[in-house]
Short mmCIF file of C-alpha atoms in Angstrom, two decimals:
data_model
loop_
_atom_site.label_atom_id
_atom_site.label_comp_id
_atom_site.label_asym_id
_atom_site.label_seq_id
_atom_site.Cartn_x
_atom_site.Cartn_y
_atom_site.Cartn_z
CA MET A 3 -16.37 23.04 13.78
CA HIS A 4 -14.81 19.59 13.42
CA ARG A 5 -11.85 18.62 15.50
CA LEU A 6 -9.59 15.59 15.20
CA GLN A 7 -7.07 14.99 17.94
CA GLY A 8 -4.44 12.37 18.49
CA HIS A 9 -2.72 12.14 21.83
CA ASP A 10 0.37 10.13 22.78
CA LEU A 11 -0.16 7.61 19.98
CA ALA A 12 2.17 4.66 19.59
CA CYS A 13 2.26 2.02 16.91
CA ARG A 14 4.10 -1.28 16.73
CA ARG A 15 4.14 -3.27 13.49
CA GLY A 16 5.85 -6.62 13.09
CA GLY A 17 7.62 -6.29 16.44
CA ARG A 18 9.16 -2.96 15.57
CA MET A 19 8.20 0.34 17.18
CA LEU A 20 7.19 2.64 14.33
CA PHE A 21 6.38 5.72 16.38
CA GLU A 22 5.45 6.66 19.91
CA ALA A 23 4.31 9.69 21.86
CA LEU A 24 2.88 11.17 18.69
CA GLY A 25 0.17 13.77 18.82
CA PHE A 26 -1.70 16.31 16.71
CA ASP A 27 -4.68 18.60 16.95
CA LEU A 28 -6.56 19.39 13.76
CA ARG A 29 -9.59 21.62 13.30
CA GLY A 30 -11.94 22.01 10.36
CA GLY A 31 -10.00 23.50 7.45
CA ASP A 32 -6.64 22.14 8.58
CA ALA A 33 -4.38 19.94 6.53
CA LEU A 34 -1.67 17.82 8.08
CA LEU A 35 1.19 16.71 5.88
CA LEU A 36 3.01 13.56 7.00
CA VAL A 37 6.60 13.53 5.86
CA GLY A 38 9.35 11.04 6.56
CA ALA A 39 11.48 8.34 5.03
CA ASN A 40 10.05 5.10 3.64
CA GLY A 41 9.00 2.87 6.51
CA SER A 42 8.72 5.71 9.01
CA GLY A 43 5.06 4.90 9.69
CA LYS A 44 3.15 7.39 7.54
CA SER A 45 0.86 4.74 6.09
CA SER A 46 0.47 3.06 9.48
CA LEU A 47 -0.63 6.33 11.04
CA LEU A 48 -3.20 6.83 8.28
CA ARG A 49 -4.44 3.25 8.72
CA MET A 50 -4.62 3.90 12.44
CA LEU A 51 -6.76 6.97 11.83
CA ALA A 52 -9.01 4.90 9.58
CA GLY A 53 -9.39 2.36 12.38
CA PHE A 54 -7.59 -0.55 10.70
CA VAL A 55 -4.57 -0.54 13.00
CA ARG A 56 -5.05 -0.33 16.74
CA PRO A 57 -2.74 2.03 18.62
CA ILE A 58 -0.85 0.23 21.38
CA ALA A 59 -1.03 3.43 23.40
CA GLY A 60 -2.74 6.79 23.16
CA THR A 61 -6.16 8.02 22.12
CA LEU A 62 -7.86 9.48 19.08
CA ARG A 63 -10.71 11.94 19.49
CA TRP A 64 -13.26 13.18 17.00
CA ASN A 65 -15.09 16.33 18.09
CA GLY A 66 -14.01 15.61 21.65
CA GLU A 67 -15.27 12.03 21.78
CA GLU A 68 -12.92 9.11 21.87
CA ILE A 69 -12.88 6.95 18.76
CA ALA A 70 -13.27 3.24 19.53
CA ALA A 71 -11.58 0.63 17.37
CA ASP A 72 -13.69 -0.53 14.41
CA ASP A 73 -16.20 2.22 15.04
CA PRO A 74 -18.54 2.25 12.02
CA LEU A 75 -19.89 5.67 13.00
CA TRP A 76 -16.43 7.22 12.87
CA ARG A 77 -15.66 5.47 9.60
CA ARG A 78 -18.71 7.07 8.05
CA HIS A 79 -16.94 10.41 8.49
CA LEU A 80 -13.85 9.61 6.51
CA HIS A 81 -12.42 8.89 3.10
CA TYR A 82 -9.31 6.75 3.07
CA VAL A 83 -7.35 6.53 -0.17
CA GLY A 84 -4.56 3.99 0.16
CA HIS A 85 -2.06 2.63 -2.32
CA ALA A 86 -4.53 0.26 -3.93
CA ASP A 87 -7.07 1.76 -6.30
CA SER A 88 -10.05 -0.44 -5.33
CA LEU A 89 -10.90 -0.92 -8.99
CA LYS A 90 -12.04 -4.05 -10.80
CA PRO A 91 -10.15 -4.32 -14.10
CA LEU A 92 -13.01 -6.09 -15.88
CA LEU A 93 -15.66 -3.48 -15.12
CA SER A 94 -16.10 -0.20 -16.93
CA ALA A 95 -14.93 3.03 -15.35
CA ARG A 96 -18.58 3.98 -14.82
CA HIS A 97 -19.42 0.73 -13.00
CA ASN A 98 -16.32 1.16 -10.86
CA ALA A 99 -17.28 4.74 -10.08
CA ALA A 100 -20.81 3.62 -9.22
CA PHE A 101 -19.34 1.19 -6.69
CA LEU A 102 -16.96 3.77 -5.21
CA ALA A 103 -19.73 6.35 -4.95
CA GLY A 104 -22.31 3.86 -3.71
CA VAL A 105 -20.13 2.39 -0.99
CA THR A 106 -19.03 5.72 0.46
CA GLY A 107 -22.05 7.87 -0.32
CA ASP A 108 -25.67 7.57 -1.20
CA GLY A 109 -24.99 6.24 -4.66
CA MET A 110 -26.79 8.92 -6.66
CA ALA A 111 -26.04 8.63 -10.38
CA ALA A 112 -25.69 12.43 -10.50
CA ASP A 113 -22.87 12.32 -7.93
CA ARG A 114 -21.09 9.64 -9.91
CA GLU A 115 -21.32 11.58 -13.17
CA ARG A 116 -20.21 14.80 -11.45
CA ALA A 117 -17.16 12.99 -10.06
CA LEU A 118 -16.28 11.51 -13.45
CA ALA A 119 -16.59 14.92 -15.08
CA HIS A 120 -14.59 16.61 -12.34
CA LEU A 121 -11.64 14.31 -12.89
CA HIS A 122 -12.00 14.48 -16.70
CA LEU A 123 -12.91 10.83 -16.99
CA ARG A 124 -16.21 11.18 -18.87
CA ASP A 125 -14.73 10.16 -22.19
CA LEU A 126 -13.26 7.04 -20.61
CA ALA A 127 -16.39 6.09 -18.66
CA ASP A 128 -17.38 3.08 -20.78
CA ARG A 129 -13.89 1.68 -21.05
CA PRO A 130 -12.97 -1.30 -18.86
CA ALA A 131 -10.64 -0.22 -16.07
CA ARG A 132 -7.92 -2.61 -17.25
CA TYR A 133 -7.42 -0.39 -20.33
CA LEU A 134 -6.84 2.72 -18.21
CA SER A 135 -3.33 3.97 -17.51
CA SER A 136 -2.13 3.98 -13.93
CA GLY A 137 -2.70 7.73 -13.66
CA GLN A 138 -6.23 7.36 -15.02
CA LYS A 139 -6.91 4.57 -12.53
CA ARG A 140 -5.69 6.82 -9.76
CA ARG A 141 -8.01 9.59 -10.93
CA LEU A 142 -10.92 7.17 -11.04
CA SER A 143 -10.11 6.02 -7.53
CA LEU A 144 -9.98 9.63 -6.32
CA ALA A 145 -13.42 10.26 -7.86
CA ARG A 146 -15.05 9.04 -4.64
CA LEU A 147 -13.73 12.16 -2.87
CA VAL A 148 -15.98 14.24 -5.10
CA ALA A 149 -18.85 11.77 -5.30
CA SER A 150 -19.57 11.67 -1.58
CA ASN A 151 -19.13 14.29 1.03
CA ARG A 152 -17.20 13.19 4.11
CA PRO A 153 -15.39 15.59 6.44
CA VAL A 154 -12.08 13.76 6.97
CA TRP A 155 -9.79 12.81 4.09
CA LEU A 156 -6.91 10.43 4.72
CA LEU A 157 -4.76 10.35 1.60
CA ASP A 158 -1.78 8.05 1.30
CA GLU A 159 0.49 9.41 -1.45
CA PRO A 160 -2.45 10.55 -3.56
CA GLY A 161 -0.26 12.15 -6.21
CA VAL A 162 1.49 8.97 -7.35
CA GLY A 163 1.09 8.47 -11.09
CA LEU A 164 -0.82 11.71 -11.69
CA ASP A 165 0.26 14.18 -14.37
CA ALA A 166 0.69 17.86 -13.55
CA ALA A 167 -2.85 18.80 -14.60
CA ALA A 168 -4.46 16.01 -12.56
CA ARG A 169 -2.28 16.87 -9.60
CA GLY A 170 -3.44 20.46 -9.86
CA ARG A 171 -7.05 19.30 -9.81
CA LEU A 172 -6.34 17.13 -6.77
CA GLU A 173 -4.79 20.10 -4.97
CA ALA A 174 -7.80 22.22 -5.88
CA MET A 175 -10.11 19.47 -4.56
CA ILE A 176 -8.21 19.41 -1.28
CA GLU A 177 -8.33 23.19 -0.93
CA SER A 178 -12.06 23.42 -1.64
CA HIS A 179 -12.66 20.59 0.82
CA ARG A 180 -10.74 22.56 3.45
CA ALA A 181 -12.55 25.76 2.58
CA ALA A 182 -15.82 23.92 3.24
CA GLY A 183 -14.62 23.06 6.74
CA GLY A 184 -13.25 19.58 6.04
CA LEU A 185 -9.90 18.39 7.23
CA CYS A 186 -7.29 16.35 5.56
CA VAL A 187 -4.24 14.25 6.45
CA VAL A 188 -1.86 13.61 3.56
CA ALA A 189 1.22 11.39 3.41
CA SER A 190 3.38 12.58 0.60
CA HIS A 191 6.94 12.83 -0.63
CA GLY A 192 6.34 16.35 -1.79
CA ASP A 193 4.40 15.86 -5.01
CA VAL A 194 1.20 17.39 -3.62
CA ALA A 195 1.38 21.05 -2.64
CA LEU A 196 -0.84 22.20 0.22
CA ARG A 197 -1.48 25.74 1.38
CA ARG A 198 -0.79 26.73 4.97
CA HIS A 199 -0.56 23.26 6.38
CA LEU A 200 0.80 21.55 9.47
CA VAL A 201 3.70 19.16 9.16
CA LEU A 202 4.28 16.00 11.13
CA ASP A 203 7.78 14.66 10.61
CA MET A 204 7.55 10.91 11.17
CA ASP A 205 11.32 10.46 11.30
CA ALA A 206 11.44 12.81 14.26
CA ALA A 207 8.46 11.08 15.86
CA LEU A 208 10.62 8.06 16.58
CA GLU A 209 13.60 9.93 17.94
CA ALA A 210 11.81 11.80 20.67
CA GLU A 211 14.87 13.59 21.99
CA GLU A 212 15.66 15.16 18.68
CA ASP A 213 13.01 17.86 18.49
CA ALA A 214 14.86 20.33 16.35
CA LEU A 215 12.88 20.95 13.21
CA PRO A 216 13.32 23.64 10.60
CA ALA A 217 10.91 26.39 11.59
CA GLY A 218 9.95 26.95 7.95
CA SER A 219 7.84 23.81 7.83
CA ARG A 220 5.77 24.89 10.81
CA SER A 221 2.46 26.45 10.10
CA ALA A 222 1.03 29.39 11.97
CA HIS A 223 -1.79 27.21 13.23
CA THR A 224 -2.41 26.23 16.82
CA ILE A 225 -0.15 23.41 17.80
CA GLU A 226 -0.64 22.13 21.29
CA GLY A 227 2.62 22.11 23.14
CA GLY A 228 4.50 21.58 19.94
CA ASP A 229 2.72 18.28 19.63
CA ALA A 230 1.93 18.39 15.96
CA VAL A 231 5.51 19.11 15.07
CA ARG A 232 7.86 17.08 17.11
CA MET B 7 -27.94 0.23 2.79
CA THR B 8 -26.78 1.97 -0.39
CA ALA B 9 -23.35 0.51 0.21
CA LEU B 10 -24.74 -3.02 0.29
CA VAL B 11 -26.77 -2.45 -2.87
CA ALA B 12 -23.69 -1.02 -4.60
CA LEU B 13 -21.69 -4.06 -3.49
CA ALA B 14 -24.29 -6.56 -4.70
CA ARG B 15 -24.57 -4.77 -8.06
CA ARG B 16 -20.82 -4.67 -8.54
CA ASP B 17 -20.33 -8.33 -7.64
CA LEU B 18 -23.11 -9.38 -10.02
CA HIS B 19 -21.64 -7.23 -12.80
CA LEU B 20 -18.28 -8.80 -12.06
CA ALA B 21 -19.71 -12.32 -12.19
CA VAL B 22 -21.20 -11.58 -15.62
CA ALA B 23 -18.02 -9.87 -16.86
CA SER B 24 -15.89 -12.86 -15.86
CA LEU B 25 -18.37 -15.49 -16.99
CA GLY B 26 -15.72 -18.17 -17.53
CA GLU B 27 -14.57 -17.90 -13.96
CA SER B 28 -18.12 -17.86 -12.63
CA LEU B 29 -19.00 -21.02 -14.51
CA LEU B 30 -15.81 -22.78 -13.42
CA GLY B 31 -17.54 -24.58 -10.55
CA VAL B 32 -20.48 -25.81 -12.56
CA ILE B 33 -18.27 -26.93 -15.46
CA PHE B 34 -16.06 -28.83 -13.02
CA PHE B 35 -19.21 -30.39 -11.61
CA LEU B 36 -20.37 -31.59 -15.06
CA ILE B 37 -17.00 -32.83 -16.27
CA GLY B 38 -16.16 -34.53 -12.98
CA LEU B 39 -19.46 -36.36 -12.97
CA SER B 40 -19.17 -37.48 -16.57
CA LEU B 41 -15.95 -39.28 -15.64
CA PHE B 42 -17.66 -41.66 -13.23
CA PRO B 43 -19.56 -43.79 -15.74
CA LEU B 44 -16.25 -44.21 -17.59
CA GLY B 45 -14.38 -45.07 -14.42
CA VAL B 46 -16.74 -47.41 -12.58
CA GLY B 47 -18.50 -48.80 -15.65
CA ALA B 48 -21.86 -47.84 -17.07
CA SER B 49 -23.90 -50.37 -15.13
CA PRO B 50 -27.13 -48.57 -14.17
CA ASP B 51 -27.35 -50.34 -10.81
CA VAL B 52 -23.89 -49.25 -9.70
CA LEU B 53 -24.39 -45.67 -10.90
CA ALA B 54 -27.78 -45.36 -9.20
CA ARG B 55 -26.30 -46.67 -5.95
CA ILE B 56 -23.33 -44.30 -5.85
CA GLY B 57 -25.00 -41.43 -7.74
CA ALA B 58 -26.16 -39.29 -4.82
CA GLY B 59 -22.86 -39.59 -2.98
CA VAL B 60 -20.79 -38.77 -6.05
CA ILE B 61 -22.92 -35.76 -6.92
CA TRP B 62 -22.65 -34.39 -3.39
CA VAL B 63 -18.87 -34.88 -3.19
CA LEU B 64 -18.47 -33.07 -6.50
CA ALA B 65 -20.77 -30.28 -5.31
CA LEU B 66 -18.58 -29.82 -2.24
CA LEU B 67 -15.46 -29.61 -4.38
CA ALA B 68 -17.11 -27.32 -6.93
CA VAL B 69 -18.07 -24.82 -4.22
CA LEU B 70 -14.59 -25.11 -2.72
CA LEU B 71 -13.06 -24.23 -6.11
CA THR B 72 -14.92 -20.94 -6.22
CA LEU B 73 -14.22 -19.90 -2.63
CA GLU B 74 -10.94 -18.15 -3.36
CA ARG B 75 -12.62 -15.42 -5.37
CA LEU B 76 -14.93 -14.61 -2.45
CA TYR B 77 -12.61 -12.19 -0.60
CA GLN B 78 -9.11 -12.45 -2.08
CA GLY B 79 -9.77 -10.13 -5.01
CA ASP B 80 -11.27 -7.46 -2.79
CA ALA B 81 -8.39 -7.77 -0.33
CA ASP B 82 -5.82 -7.42 -3.12
CA ASP B 83 -7.25 -4.33 -4.75
CA GLY B 84 -8.24 -2.42 -1.62
CA SER B 85 -12.01 -2.84 -2.04
CA LEU B 86 -12.13 -4.55 1.34
CA GLU B 87 -10.84 -1.41 3.05
CA LEU B 88 -13.39 0.62 1.18
CA LEU B 89 -16.16 -1.73 2.30
CA ALA B 90 -14.98 -1.48 5.89
CA LEU B 91 -15.24 2.31 5.56
CA SER B 92 -18.74 2.19 4.07
CA GLY B 93 -20.30 2.41 7.50
CA ALA B 94 -22.26 -0.79 6.88
CA PRO B 95 -21.48 -3.52 9.41
CA LEU B 96 -18.90 -5.95 8.05
CA GLU B 97 -21.24 -8.81 8.98
CA LEU B 98 -23.81 -7.55 6.47
CA VAL B 99 -21.09 -7.05 3.87
CA VAL B 100 -20.18 -10.72 4.37
CA ALA B 101 -23.83 -11.76 4.08
CA VAL B 102 -24.23 -9.87 0.79
CA LYS B 103 -21.03 -11.30 -0.63
CA CYS B 104 -22.11 -14.82 0.36
CA ALA B 105 -25.53 -14.31 -1.21
CA VAL B 106 -24.00 -13.24 -4.51
CA HIS B 107 -21.45 -16.04 -4.29
CA TRP B 108 -24.19 -18.61 -3.78
CA ALA B 109 -26.23 -17.19 -6.67
CA THR B 110 -23.21 -17.65 -8.95
CA SER B 111 -22.03 -21.03 -7.62
CA GLY B 112 -24.41 -23.19 -5.55
CA PHE B 113 -27.53 -21.98 -7.32
CA LEU B 114 -26.07 -22.95 -10.71
CA LEU B 115 -25.40 -26.43 -9.35
CA VAL B 116 -29.04 -26.63 -8.26
CA LEU B 117 -30.13 -25.64 -11.77
CA VAL B 118 -28.10 -28.33 -13.55
CA SER B 119 -28.69 -31.06 -10.96
CA PRO B 120 -31.88 -32.58 -12.51
CA LEU B 121 -29.82 -33.31 -15.59
CA LEU B 122 -27.21 -35.01 -13.44
CA ALA B 123 -29.85 -37.09 -11.69
CA LEU B 124 -30.87 -38.40 -15.11
CA LEU B 125 -27.25 -38.92 -16.10
CA MET B 126 -26.61 -41.12 -13.07
CA GLY B 127 -29.92 -42.94 -13.51
CA LEU B 128 -31.18 -41.99 -10.06
CA GLY B 129 -34.81 -42.44 -11.01
CA PRO B 130 -37.70 -40.03 -11.46
CA ALA B 131 -38.04 -39.00 -7.81
CA ALA B 132 -34.47 -37.69 -7.73
CA ILE B 133 -35.36 -35.04 -10.31
CA TRP B 134 -36.99 -33.01 -7.54
CA ALA B 135 -35.22 -34.49 -4.51
CA LEU B 136 -31.67 -33.73 -5.66
CA PRO B 137 -32.26 -30.05 -6.50
CA LEU B 138 -34.16 -29.59 -3.25
CA ALA B 139 -31.37 -31.14 -1.19
CA LEU B 140 -28.74 -29.09 -3.03
CA ALA B 141 -30.78 -25.90 -2.63
CA LEU B 142 -30.88 -26.50 1.13
CA GLY B 143 -27.28 -27.67 1.43
CA THR B 144 -25.22 -25.41 -0.86
CA PRO B 145 -25.92 -22.17 1.08
CA THR B 146 -24.30 -23.88 4.08
CA LEU B 147 -21.30 -24.76 1.92
CA THR B 148 -20.90 -21.11 0.86
CA LEU B 149 -21.34 -19.79 4.40
CA ILE B 150 -18.91 -22.22 6.06
CA GLY B 151 -16.50 -21.71 3.18
CA SER B 152 -16.72 -17.98 3.74
CA ILE B 153 -15.13 -18.41 7.17
CA GLY B 154 -12.22 -20.33 5.67
CA ALA B 155 -11.84 -17.89 2.79
CA ALA B 156 -11.83 -14.93 5.19
CA LEU B 157 -9.26 -16.57 7.47
CA LEU B 158 -6.98 -17.28 4.55
CA VAL B 159 -7.12 -13.82 2.96
CA GLY B 160 -3.58 -12.82 2.17
CA SER B 161 -2.02 -16.22 2.71
CA ARG B 162 -0.25 -17.78 -0.22
CA ARG B 163 -1.49 -21.21 -1.36
CA GLY B 164 -4.79 -20.13 0.16
CA SER B 165 -6.89 -22.48 -1.95
CA VAL B 166 -5.00 -25.59 -0.80
CA LEU B 167 -5.24 -24.51 2.82
CA ALA B 168 -8.92 -23.73 2.34
CA ALA B 169 -9.49 -27.32 1.26
CA LEU B 170 -7.81 -28.62 4.42
CA LEU B 171 -9.65 -26.17 6.63
CA VAL B 172 -13.11 -26.27 5.14
CA LEU B 173 -13.65 -29.81 3.81
CA PRO B 174 -13.86 -31.44 7.28
CA LEU B 175 -16.54 -28.92 8.20
CA TYR B 176 -18.52 -29.94 5.10
CA ILE B 177 -18.92 -33.54 6.31
CA PRO B 178 -22.31 -33.05 8.05
CA VAL B 179 -23.76 -31.47 4.91
CA LEU B 180 -22.43 -34.37 2.86
CA ILE B 181 -23.92 -37.00 5.17
CA PHE B 182 -27.38 -35.48 5.39
CA GLY B 183 -27.37 -34.39 1.76
CA VAL B 184 -26.78 -37.96 0.60
CA ALA B 185 -29.25 -39.30 3.16
CA ALA B 186 -31.92 -36.91 1.89
CA VAL B 187 -31.54 -37.95 -1.75
CA ASP B 188 -31.11 -41.67 -1.05
CA GLY B 189 -34.10 -41.62 1.24
CA VAL B 190 -36.31 -40.48 -1.62
CA VAL B 191 -34.62 -42.56 -4.34
CA LEU B 192 -34.67 -45.82 -2.39
CA GLY B 193 -38.21 -45.14 -1.26
CA LEU B 194 -37.36 -44.91 2.44
CA GLY B 195 -39.01 -41.52 2.53
CA GLY B 196 -38.72 -39.19 5.42
CA ALA B 197 -38.37 -35.44 5.58
CA ALA B 198 -35.88 -35.52 8.44
CA PRO B 199 -32.65 -35.19 6.41
CA PHE B 200 -34.13 -32.26 4.49
CA LEU B 201 -35.10 -30.57 7.72
CA ILE B 202 -31.63 -31.12 9.16
CA LEU B 203 -30.08 -29.61 6.00
CA ALA B 204 -32.35 -26.58 6.43
CA ALA B 205 -31.44 -26.31 10.11
CA MET B 206 -27.74 -26.38 9.28
CA ALA B 207 -28.26 -23.67 6.67
CA LEU B 208 -30.01 -21.47 9.25
CA ALA B 209 -27.31 -22.08 11.86
CA ALA B 210 -24.59 -21.24 9.33
CA LEU B 211 -26.49 -18.12 8.32
CA ALA B 212 -26.62 -17.03 11.95
CA LEU B 213 -22.96 -17.73 12.78
CA ALA B 214 -20.82 -17.52 9.63
CA PRO B 215 -21.21 -13.76 8.99
CA PHE B 216 -19.87 -12.98 12.46
CA ALA B 217 -16.95 -15.39 12.22
CA SER B 218 -16.08 -14.23 8.68
CA ALA B 219 -16.27 -10.56 9.65
CA ALA B 220 -13.98 -11.14 12.61
CA ALA B 221 -11.46 -12.86 10.33
CA LEU B 222 -11.68 -10.02 7.79
CA ARG B 223 -11.00 -7.46 10.52
CA LEU B 224 -7.80 -9.31 11.31
CA ALA B 225 -6.89 -9.32 7.64
CA LEU B 226 -7.37 -5.54 7.47
CA GLU B 227 -4.93 -4.84 10.27
#
């Protein structure tokens, strides 16, 4: 079973301490929801997990082994969906999907078509991406999650711009990914509903003394020393 | 490997889809060159004397014009992050992007250069010497430019800064490029300048992907 651990992580961006002494322990099937105000470091933590931002202190472990910075082997295990959609406006949805699927997976045309169908984009496949609405672009960008199979999903506000139906499909995708033993870290302002998840409150992560958190947001999962929920 | 193939395919599709932008460099090259007979007078002697130098200077500037699209677009839309996550080494990603960039910039200059040799009255030998020199020299221009473009990802006024940063590094290519063509045109002969151009291309190929990838890693942070 997969295991992703963060221990005593600290992050400084632009001279400001975003968070410190932050930890979590996730196993296959877990989902961690990052909550917190704007600027509390949710995106920075996700970028740190993806290896773009170096922690100034602390360690990350994948299946017990420490993850080095810029480790291509670790990156092969993860999907990172940030704010940008990684789409080229001039290319058709299908060409864009081929790139997304090819870069993260083994680029099989069948995978690409399955992903387009899964996100109800088949009818739009030949349309240039610049004619897609922002929600459709988001769906196209999320297609890579279906097109290639990677165990760790890092999703930065994946629900932005999606309608209720698309959001439902995204939630279903996340749940089936978890059911298959994958794990998932989501930063969200509450528009994506997860089942039985862990919560990491980034506002509290900065104020280390203030460790009172409403018990309702805790999950029944193993949390080492209250690390995951500060 | 699949990631690199997907990248090359997408960049080629993109170059075809935005044909106007792709041809920008070569059109600049043609228009810029056609101004010289008007400016310095249409005396064949003068044009033949300055021809090689003028063509090379314009080639430098034409490549420089197209450098901004090398990484900036991918950095803006998040493709760069995706490429970093592909599992392929960033150095190879850089090499693929440079190869596609050269095919859609420097290579087009090579293709039109025999015409320009005629236009400037460089003489029959230049019809093979100029394309050969450009074919050996323009990959170096793309590769060195790639370092500048990668360093300037995310900076505003990047193209102006790129000119300041990259043009001084283009001077050796300019000197030996002109020497190679003039050597053939003026009948001095000698393969040495061509060999030096090839050596510089190989050195740039060995070093530029590492330097560019390091700069891109900084940009991703």
